[in-house]
Structure formats: C-alpha cells, structure tokens
Tab-separated table of C-alpha atoms in Angstrom:
chain	number	residue	atom	x	y	z
H	1	MET	CA	21.675	0.429	-56.144
H	2	THR	CA	23.140	-0.502	-59.535
H	3	ASP	CA	26.247	-1.956	-57.748
H	4	HIS	CA	23.985	-4.808	-56.487
H	5	LEU	CA	22.275	-5.511	-59.883
H	6	ILE	CA	23.415	-7.923	-62.609
H	7	HIS	CA	21.788	-9.175	-65.835
H	8	ARG	CA	20.792	-12.814	-65.850
H	9	ASP	CA	22.911	-13.404	-69.038
H	10	ALA	CA	26.018	-11.986	-67.476
H	11	PRO	CA	28.872	-14.517	-66.952
H	12	LEU	CA	29.706	-15.807	-63.527
H	13	ARG	CA	33.134	-13.940	-63.942
H	14	GLU	CA	31.318	-10.644	-63.870
H	15	ALA	CA	29.389	-11.666	-60.775
H	16	PHE	CA	32.601	-12.517	-58.989
H	17	ILE	CA	34.026	-9.057	-59.977
H	18	LYS	CA	30.915	-7.327	-58.750
H	19	LEU	CA	30.876	-9.194	-55.460
H	20	ASN	CA	34.496	-8.499	-54.922
H	21	ASN	CA	33.795	-4.730	-55.430
H	22	LEU	CA	31.145	-5.037	-52.717
H	23	SER	CA	33.541	-6.249	-50.109
H	24	GLY	CA	32.867	-4.748	-46.779
H	25	ARG	CA	29.242	-4.106	-47.812
H	26	ASN	CA	26.139	-6.218	-48.227
H	27	MET	CA	27.455	-8.885	-50.583
H	28	THR	CA	24.294	-9.872	-52.412
H	29	LEU	CA	23.527	-9.389	-56.109
H	30	PHE	CA	20.058	-9.296	-57.600
H	31	VAL	CA	19.632	-10.753	-61.003
H	32	VAL	CA	17.387	-8.955	-63.476
H	33	ASP	CA	15.938	-9.807	-66.927
H	34	ASP	CA	15.930	-7.837	-70.117
H	35	SER	CA	13.130	-5.652	-68.726
H	36	GLY	CA	14.812	-5.008	-65.428
H	37	ARG	CA	12.385	-7.294	-63.626
H	38	LEU	CA	13.678	-9.238	-60.522
H	39	TYR	CA	14.726	-12.638	-61.602
H	40	GLY	CA	16.699	-13.950	-58.591
H	41	SER	CA	19.507	-13.383	-56.119
H	42	LEU	CA	23.194	-14.331	-56.015
H	43	THR	CA	25.659	-14.536	-53.145
H	44	ASP	CA	29.219	-15.546	-52.867
H	45	GLY	CA	27.969	-18.940	-51.441
H	46	ASP	CA	25.848	-19.461	-54.618
H	47	LEU	CA	29.016	-18.782	-56.680
H	48	ARG	CA	31.200	-21.269	-54.653
H	49	ARG	CA	28.514	-23.913	-55.061
H	50	ALA	CA	28.313	-23.374	-58.813
H	51	ILE	CA	32.130	-23.691	-59.316
H	52	ILE	CA	32.000	-26.836	-57.089
H	53	GLU	CA	29.254	-28.235	-59.370
H	54	GLY	CA	31.555	-27.699	-62.384
H	55	LEU	CA	30.073	-24.512	-63.936
H	56	THR	CA	32.654	-22.422	-65.684
H	57	LEU	CA	33.155	-18.688	-65.258
H	58	GLU	CA	31.689	-18.049	-68.657
H	59	VAL	CA	28.169	-19.560	-67.965
H	60	PRO	CA	25.366	-17.061	-67.326
H	61	VAL	CA	24.581	-16.185	-63.779
H	62	ALA	CA	20.982	-17.406	-64.372
H	63	ARG	CA	22.433	-20.892	-64.021
H	64	ALA	CA	23.687	-20.164	-60.444
H	65	CYS	CA	21.268	-17.756	-58.920
H	66	ARG	CA	18.460	-18.525	-56.598
H	67	ARG	CA	15.019	-17.992	-57.953
H	68	ASP	CA	13.263	-17.873	-54.561
H	69	CYS	CA	14.652	-14.583	-53.272
H	70	MET	CA	12.381	-12.677	-51.081
H	71	SER	CA	10.949	-9.339	-52.268
H	72	VAL	CA	8.160	-6.871	-51.206
H	73	ARG	CA	5.808	-4.794	-53.430
H	74	ALA	CA	6.148	-1.127	-53.018
H	75	ASP	CA	2.344	-0.874	-52.562
H	76	GLU	CA	2.339	-3.359	-49.671
H	77	SER	CA	2.721	-2.812	-45.984
H	78	LEU	CA	6.480	-3.055	-45.351
H	79	ILE	CA	6.315	-3.720	-41.609
H	80	PRO	CA	5.538	-7.455	-41.804
H	81	ALA	CA	7.846	-7.931	-44.775
H	82	VAL	CA	10.762	-6.337	-43.020
H	83	ALA	CA	10.154	-8.394	-39.882
H	84	GLU	CA	10.039	-11.578	-41.765
H	85	ALA	CA	13.144	-10.666	-43.722
H	86	ARG	CA	14.947	-9.831	-40.525
H	87	SER	CA	13.897	-13.163	-38.902
H	88	ARG	CA	15.428	-14.946	-41.973
H	89	ARG	CA	18.579	-12.959	-41.558
H	90	ILE	CA	18.194	-11.285	-44.909
H	91	ALA	CA	20.435	-8.229	-45.223
H	92	LEU	CA	19.109	-6.663	-48.406
H	93	LEU	CA	15.311	-6.669	-49.216
H	94	PRO	CA	14.344	-5.569	-52.759
H	95	VAL	CA	11.282	-3.526	-53.129
H	96	ILE	CA	9.519	-3.963	-56.469
H	97	ASN	CA	6.819	-2.130	-58.402
H	98	PRO	CA	3.826	-3.831	-59.965
H	99	ASP	CA	5.830	-4.610	-63.006
H	100	GLY	CA	8.417	-6.577	-60.964
H	101	LYS	CA	11.127	-3.975	-61.344
H	102	ILE	CA	13.398	-3.126	-58.361
H	103	VAL	CA	12.798	0.420	-57.234
H	104	GLU	CA	14.617	0.317	-53.930
H	105	LEU	CA	16.881	-1.998	-51.814
H	106	LEU	CA	16.301	-1.913	-48.123
H	107	ASP	CA	19.450	-2.288	-46.012
H	108	LEU	CA	18.231	-4.307	-43.098
H	109	THR	CA	21.551	-4.109	-41.348
H	110	VAL	CA	20.556	-0.418	-40.787
H	111	LEU	CA	16.814	-0.480	-40.928
H	112	LYS	CA	14.780	-2.020	-38.156
H	113	THR	CA	11.532	-1.507	-39.989
H	114	ILE	CA	9.672	0.947	-42.314
H	115	LEU	CA	7.014	2.899	-40.473
H	116	PRO	CA	4.401	4.915	-42.336
H	117	LEU	CA	4.919	7.936	-40.198
H	118	ASP	CA	5.934	11.558	-40.452
H	119	ALA	CA	7.756	12.962	-37.388
H	120	VAL	CA	7.900	16.355	-35.586
H	121	LEU	CA	10.495	16.914	-32.937
H	122	MET	CA	10.028	19.807	-30.531
H	123	ALA	CA	13.282	21.623	-29.982
H	124	GLY	CA	12.297	25.169	-29.124
H	125	GLY	CA	12.475	25.007	-25.189
H	126	ARG	CA	14.887	27.116	-23.232
H	127	GLY	CA	16.061	24.319	-20.877
H	128	GLU	CA	16.047	26.674	-17.932
H	129	ARG	CA	16.458	24.029	-15.298
H	130	LEU	CA	19.803	22.983	-16.860
H	131	ARG	CA	21.376	26.544	-16.733
H	132	PRO	CA	24.148	27.497	-17.039
H	133	LEU	CA	24.634	24.670	-19.519
H	134	THR	CA	21.887	25.977	-21.832
H	135	LEU	CA	22.776	29.621	-21.731
H	136	ASP	CA	24.832	29.296	-24.921
H	137	CYS	CA	23.696	25.938	-26.166
H	138	PRO	CA	20.141	24.776	-26.779
H	139	LYS	CA	19.258	21.846	-24.762
H	140	PRO	CA	18.720	19.393	-27.719
H	141	LEU	CA	22.312	19.991	-28.768
H	142	LEU	CA	23.859	19.241	-25.390
H	143	ASN	CA	26.235	16.346	-25.773
H	144	VAL	CA	25.368	13.094	-23.931
H	145	GLY	CA	27.933	10.303	-24.314
H	146	GLY	CA	29.704	12.403	-26.927
H	147	LYS	CA	26.509	12.993	-29.129
H	148	PRO	CA	23.892	15.634	-29.120
H	149	ILE	CA	20.637	14.518	-27.375
H	150	ILE	CA	18.452	15.129	-30.402
H	151	ASP	CA	20.676	13.055	-32.676
H	152	TYR	CA	19.838	9.843	-30.655
H	153	ASN	CA	16.151	10.510	-31.540
H	154	ILE	CA	16.794	11.366	-35.205
H	155	ASP	CA	19.020	8.304	-35.670
H	156	GLU	CA	16.421	6.031	-34.049
H	157	LEU	CA	13.618	7.425	-36.223
H	158	ARG	CA	15.650	6.896	-39.347
H	159	ALA	CA	16.464	3.367	-38.261
H	160	ASN	CA	12.681	2.836	-38.236
H	161	GLY	CA	12.292	4.064	-41.834
H	162	VAL	CA	10.956	7.430	-40.805
H	163	ASP	CA	12.642	9.932	-43.166
H	164	ASN	CA	10.279	12.889	-43.275
H	165	ILE	CA	11.241	14.598	-40.144
H	166	PHE	CA	10.611	18.220	-38.988
H	167	VAL	CA	12.252	19.942	-36.051
H	168	THR	CA	10.534	22.975	-34.559
H	169	VAL	CA	13.013	25.546	-33.208
H	170	ASN	CA	12.863	28.792	-31.200
H	171	TYR	CA	15.491	29.364	-28.483
H	172	LEU	CA	19.027	29.695	-29.954
H	173	LYS	CA	17.551	28.240	-33.073
H	174	GLU	CA	20.282	29.192	-35.517
H	175	GLN	CA	22.543	26.608	-33.767
H	176	ILE	CA	19.988	23.813	-34.395
H	177	ILE	CA	19.283	25.004	-37.948
H	178	ASP	CA	23.130	24.997	-38.626
H	179	HIS	CA	23.358	21.468	-37.066
H	180	PHE	CA	20.836	20.115	-39.540
H	181	ARG	CA	22.552	21.708	-42.505
H	182	ALA	CA	25.119	18.924	-42.418
H	183	PRO	CA	25.041	16.658	-45.582
H	184	ALA	CA	23.888	13.592	-43.493
H	185	TYR	CA	20.498	15.386	-42.911
H	186	MET	CA	19.968	16.955	-46.232
H	187	GLY	CA	16.437	16.273	-47.386
H	188	LYS	CA	15.618	14.220	-44.245
H	189	VAL	CA	15.382	16.792	-41.530
H	190	ARG	CA	13.781	20.215	-41.944
H	191	CYS	CA	13.668	22.995	-39.298
H	192	ILE	CA	10.487	24.920	-38.645
H	193	SER	CA	11.092	28.346	-36.943
H	194	GLU	CA	8.550	29.530	-34.321
H	195	PRO	CA	7.855	33.296	-34.340
H	196	ARG	CA	7.303	32.902	-30.558
H	197	ARG	CA	6.712	30.001	-28.080
H	198	LEU	CA	3.744	28.039	-29.341
H	199	GLY	CA	3.779	25.034	-26.983
H	200	THR	CA	4.135	21.381	-27.672
H	201	MET	CA	1.432	21.207	-30.353
H	202	GLY	CA	1.015	24.768	-31.541
H	203	SER	CA	4.088	24.716	-33.790
H	204	LEU	CA	2.646	21.894	-35.833
H	205	SER	CA	0.363	24.489	-37.392
H	206	LEU	CA	3.362	26.104	-39.079
H	207	ILE	CA	4.049	23.011	-41.199
H	208	PRO	CA	2.076	23.007	-44.494
H	209	ARG	CA	-0.419	20.124	-44.555
H	210	GLU	CA	0.928	18.953	-47.899
H	211	GLU	CA	4.356	18.411	-46.338
H	212	PHE	CA	2.968	15.385	-44.407
H	213	ARG	CA	3.096	12.142	-46.419
H	214	HIS	CA	1.283	9.740	-44.185
H	215	ASP	CA	-1.981	9.486	-42.181
H	216	ASP	CA	-0.212	9.370	-38.884
H	217	ILE	CA	2.270	11.786	-37.271
H	218	LEU	CA	4.721	11.038	-34.484
H	219	VAL	CA	5.290	14.095	-32.241
H	220	MET	CA	7.990	13.951	-29.508
H	221	ASN	CA	10.064	16.232	-27.355
H	222	SER	CA	13.633	16.160	-28.796
H	223	ASP	CA	15.465	16.446	-25.464
H	224	LEU	CA	14.600	13.069	-23.988
H	225	LEU	CA	16.351	9.731	-24.254
H	226	THR	CA	14.202	6.665	-24.681
H	227	SER	CA	14.507	3.053	-25.927
H	228	ILE	CA	10.891	2.970	-26.857
H	229	ASP	CA	10.018	0.421	-29.569
H	230	PHE	CA	8.635	2.753	-32.212
H	231	ALA	CA	7.341	-0.259	-34.279
H	232	ARG	CA	5.301	-1.657	-31.399
H	233	PHE	CA	4.084	1.746	-30.517
H	234	TYR	CA	2.840	2.401	-34.021
H	235	LEU	CA	1.212	-1.009	-34.351
H	236	HIS	CA	-0.563	-0.519	-31.032
H	237	HIS	CA	-1.838	2.903	-32.245
H	238	ALA	CA	-3.007	1.437	-35.657
H	239	LYS	CA	-4.651	-1.579	-34.146
H	240	SER	CA	-6.579	0.460	-31.553
H	241	GLY	CA	-8.042	2.795	-33.990
H	242	ALA	CA	-7.100	5.711	-31.732
H	243	THR	CA	-7.144	9.365	-32.834
H	244	LEU	CA	-4.073	9.897	-30.573
H	245	THR	CA	-1.882	7.569	-28.574
H	246	ILE	CA	0.362	8.661	-25.720
H	247	ALA	CA	3.568	6.922	-24.856
H	248	ALA	CA	3.572	6.488	-21.114
H	249	THR	CA	6.273	5.746	-18.599
H	250	PRO	CA	5.542	3.970	-15.299
H	251	TYR	CA	5.760	6.241	-12.253
H	252	THR	CA	5.695	5.105	-8.633
H	253	VAL	CA	5.011	7.259	-5.572
H	254	SER	CA	5.819	5.823	-2.206
H	255	VAL	CA	4.469	7.517	0.793
H	256	PRO	CA	6.681	7.127	3.983
H	257	PHE	CA	3.809	7.504	6.341
H	258	ALA	CA	0.572	5.782	7.311
H	259	ILE	CA	-2.382	7.167	5.215
H	260	LEU	CA	-5.749	7.578	6.809
H	261	ARG	CA	-8.792	6.127	5.136
H	262	THR	CA	-11.735	8.448	6.002
H	263	GLU	CA	-15.406	9.084	5.667
H	264	GLY	CA	-15.967	12.806	6.456
H	265	SER	CA	-14.007	13.285	9.741
H	266	ARG	CA	-14.262	9.613	10.713
H	267	VAL	CA	-11.184	7.437	10.379
H	268	THR	CA	-12.188	4.029	8.896
H	269	GLY	CA	-8.682	2.544	8.671
H	270	LEU	CA	-5.021	3.082	7.942
H	271	THR	CA	-2.737	2.083	5.070
H	272	GLU	CA	0.804	1.818	6.260
H	273	LYS	CA	3.360	3.391	3.903
H	274	PRO	CA	1.383	2.788	0.663
H	275	THR	CA	2.839	2.658	-2.814
H	276	TYR	CA	0.853	4.081	-5.792
H	277	ASN	CA	1.630	3.235	-9.420
H	278	TYR	CA	0.705	5.456	-12.228
H	279	PHE	CA	1.551	6.063	-15.908
H	280	ALA	CA	3.028	9.490	-16.731
H	281	ASN	CA	3.059	11.214	-20.045
H	282	ALA	CA	6.430	10.530	-21.650
H	283	GLY	CA	6.150	13.367	-24.268
H	284	VAL	CA	5.936	11.065	-27.244
H	285	TYR	CA	2.637	10.761	-29.271
H	286	ILE	CA	1.326	9.405	-32.452
H	287	MET	CA	-1.726	11.095	-33.762
H	288	ARG	CA	-4.026	10.919	-36.890
H	289	ARG	CA	-3.277	13.704	-39.424
H	290	GLU	CA	-6.839	14.900	-39.019
H	291	VAL	CA	-5.882	16.207	-35.534
H	292	LEU	CA	-4.049	19.036	-37.273
H	293	ASP	CA	-7.496	20.602	-37.947
H	294	MET	CA	-7.946	21.162	-34.205
H	295	ILE	CA	-4.675	23.146	-33.932
H	296	PRO	CA	-5.149	26.925	-34.448
H	297	HIS	CA	-2.579	28.531	-36.744
H	298	ALA	CA	0.326	30.097	-34.815
H	299	GLU	CA	-1.395	30.041	-31.418
H	300	TYR	CA	-0.107	28.552	-28.146
H	301	LEU	CA	-1.349	24.945	-27.672
H	302	ASP	CA	0.219	22.378	-25.247
H	303	ALA	CA	-0.302	18.709	-25.649
H	304	PRO	CA	-2.482	18.199	-22.389
H	305	ASP	CA	-4.853	20.920	-23.817
H	306	LEU	CA	-5.148	19.192	-27.077
H	307	ILE	CA	-5.611	15.718	-25.516
H	308	GLU	CA	-8.448	17.050	-23.260
H	309	ARG	CA	-10.106	18.517	-26.311
H	310	LEU	CA	-10.000	15.215	-28.073
H	311	ILE	CA	-11.432	13.353	-25.152
H	312	ALA	CA	-14.232	15.956	-24.688
H	313	ARG	CA	-15.401	15.479	-28.233
H	314	GLY	CA	-15.464	11.668	-27.776
H	315	ASP	CA	-12.307	10.648	-29.732
H	316	ARG	CA	-10.418	7.548	-28.739
H	317	VAL	CA	-7.197	8.418	-26.844
H	318	GLU	CA	-4.939	5.468	-26.050
H	319	PHE	CA	-1.705	4.996	-24.055
H	320	TYR	CA	1.250	2.728	-24.801
H	321	PRO	CA	3.453	1.833	-21.850
H	322	ILE	CA	7.180	2.115	-22.537
H	323	GLU	CA	9.003	-1.028	-21.593
H	324	GLY	CA	12.508	0.178	-21.960
H	325	SER	CA	14.334	3.181	-20.650
H	326	TRP	CA	13.067	6.738	-20.575
H	327	ILE	CA	15.078	9.793	-19.352
H	328	ASP	CA	13.749	13.343	-19.304
H	329	ILE	CA	16.916	15.383	-19.048
H	330	GLY	CA	15.412	18.142	-17.024
H	331	SER	CA	17.923	18.789	-14.318
H	332	PRO	CA	21.741	18.671	-13.827
H	333	ASP	CA	21.511	15.354	-12.026
H	334	ASP	CA	19.442	13.937	-15.040
H	335	TYR	CA	22.078	15.254	-17.343
H	336	ARG	CA	24.980	13.569	-15.267
H	337	TYR	CA	23.061	10.254	-15.143
H	338	ALA	CA	22.295	10.336	-18.960
H	339	ASN	CA	25.949	11.070	-19.643
H	340	GLU	CA	27.131	8.190	-17.466
H	341	LEU	CA	24.466	5.794	-18.984
H	342	MET	CA	25.290	6.673	-22.633
H	343	SER	CA	29.023	6.510	-22.088
H	344	ARG	CA	29.081	3.030	-20.928
H	345	PRO	CA	30.592	0.378	-23.231
H	346	LYS	CA	28.072	-1.235	-25.495
H	347	ARG	CA	27.545	-4.902	-24.864
C-alpha cells in the first residue's frame, strides 16, 4: 500500500518517480498529511496538467492533487460505495478509519464488490457418476478448461470480496488439502476434514463458531459452474429478511404426450404436449449464522432436511433465480460440455 502513498509536502519530482515505479499497475497516488490522513489523490494526468500550468518539479504535490477523491469509511457498507466507484471508473478506492487514515486500498480492477459473507464450499463427494475420472482425482479438482472446477468458484468468491473461505473435504481429501496449501490461498482458504460423510450441511458443525466473521454464510457445492451474480444474490437475501435463501435454476419439463385432466375416473379434458416450468435447487445458499444452532455436531444433515426444518418452525425461506449459466457437472456428458464451454475464447 505504501507504494501508492505520498506526503502532501513531497515535491512533484517524487510523485513522477513514484508513478513511474507503478507502471503496469494502478497508477494513482494518495496524498496524506502529517498525521497520515487522506488529503487527496494524484494521477499522471494531474501531474501533466500541473506542468502545463507552469508548476515546477519542486513544488509540493498538494498544489497539484485533487481534493475531491472518493473514499469509504471502514465502518460503512462497502457494497454501494464499490458500486459507485466502479460506475465512476475508479480503479483504487481508499478505505479510511474514523480518523481519516487509510487502512486499505481496494483494487477495483480485481474486486467486483465486498460482500459481508463467510463461505463454505462442499468438496467431500465421491463423484461416482463421473467414474473412472474420479477414481484417482476428487471431482472438485477435475480440470475444466485447464483449471480445477473448485478454483472457478474460489476465484469468483474472492472477486466479490469474500476472503474467509472454508472447504469441507472427505473423499481423496489429501489432494484437496495439498491444493490449498499453495501460497495463493494462504490464510484465505481453510480445509475442514470430515470424519465421515456428513451431508451438505452436517459438515458446517465442524467449523468453530468463532471462525465465522459475518452474520451470513454462503454455502455451495464446489463442483458446479455458475455465473450467478453473488452481489445480487446477497442483496436479495438481505432485503427479504430471510433466514435462508436458495439459489434456483429454471428447469423445464416437456411432456411429449397429451395429458388427461381428470376428476376421479372421469376425463374432463386433455392438454396436448404440455410444458411445465419449475425452479430447481442449484446447490447454492445464503443463510443467517443463527442457523448453525440447528445443525447437530458431526451428524449427517442434507440441505433439503435443514430447509424443511426451517419452514416447519416458521422461518422465512426465499429463493433467488439464477439469470446466468449453471452447470452441475454430474455426468461425463456434463463434463465434456463444461470443458467445451470453458475452453472457448473469451470475448
């Protein structure tokens, strides 16, 4: 972060040197005062305008910087601030504490938003329908388009500012644990080993409550590919006040026959080759942290069972329709299609 900071009394010459050293990165300097408080911002465009106006290289940067740079308080919601900054094409957004000192710089060329979520990815399944591919490789580590399936989900979560991520493992777990020992994941992804199969939700009981930093937890299967908008998903969940929100994918059933409409044994009409539209569970959930109290420690519990319990006790359960793509890689045909899709040139 210090590469992007400069004192307001520093000469323009020093600012030129600092910006030159940032070549190839976000070329914005943030100007601070004697107490380290944010004073303004400075770009190469500001420096060029200063020279055109006749300022010399020895004048302080305070003479050339912009005082109206955007920042966000660390104790504020970052979602609207990041959205506004991105709409204004701001590449670096300083986060300041109540004293006005910069505590973090958000790189908006990488980050889409900052969601107040912890995440748990389920990676313990055996992937039996994909055998023999999964005999020696756990399904989440199968390469799709030259990249492990699970990494697409990890990367998307991190792009949404979710950096407290747990991965629950069981089948061939050492391979997944080794995968996340790479330096790129240090401190960001932690593996939780199941002593036996605990179902979609049962393994959450193995994560100490104090390890969760936020009021809401995103839980998802690690072996699916989706372009779900996590920010919209979260905002829908938060606005609805739901205890748990299910991401849902449209599912259509077309019947190739005429269907009888009946009353007892009497036929009242026919519907020719009807089509029925449903929303199917996509294996992605956001739930309030309090739901953890309903999960018995180290006991098997699948998501549908937990959802039914929540509904039975009167909790609000919502669904959020996925507008983009969703692929559950459950069969060799699904795997081939996913590989073809993710190997296409990016436009």
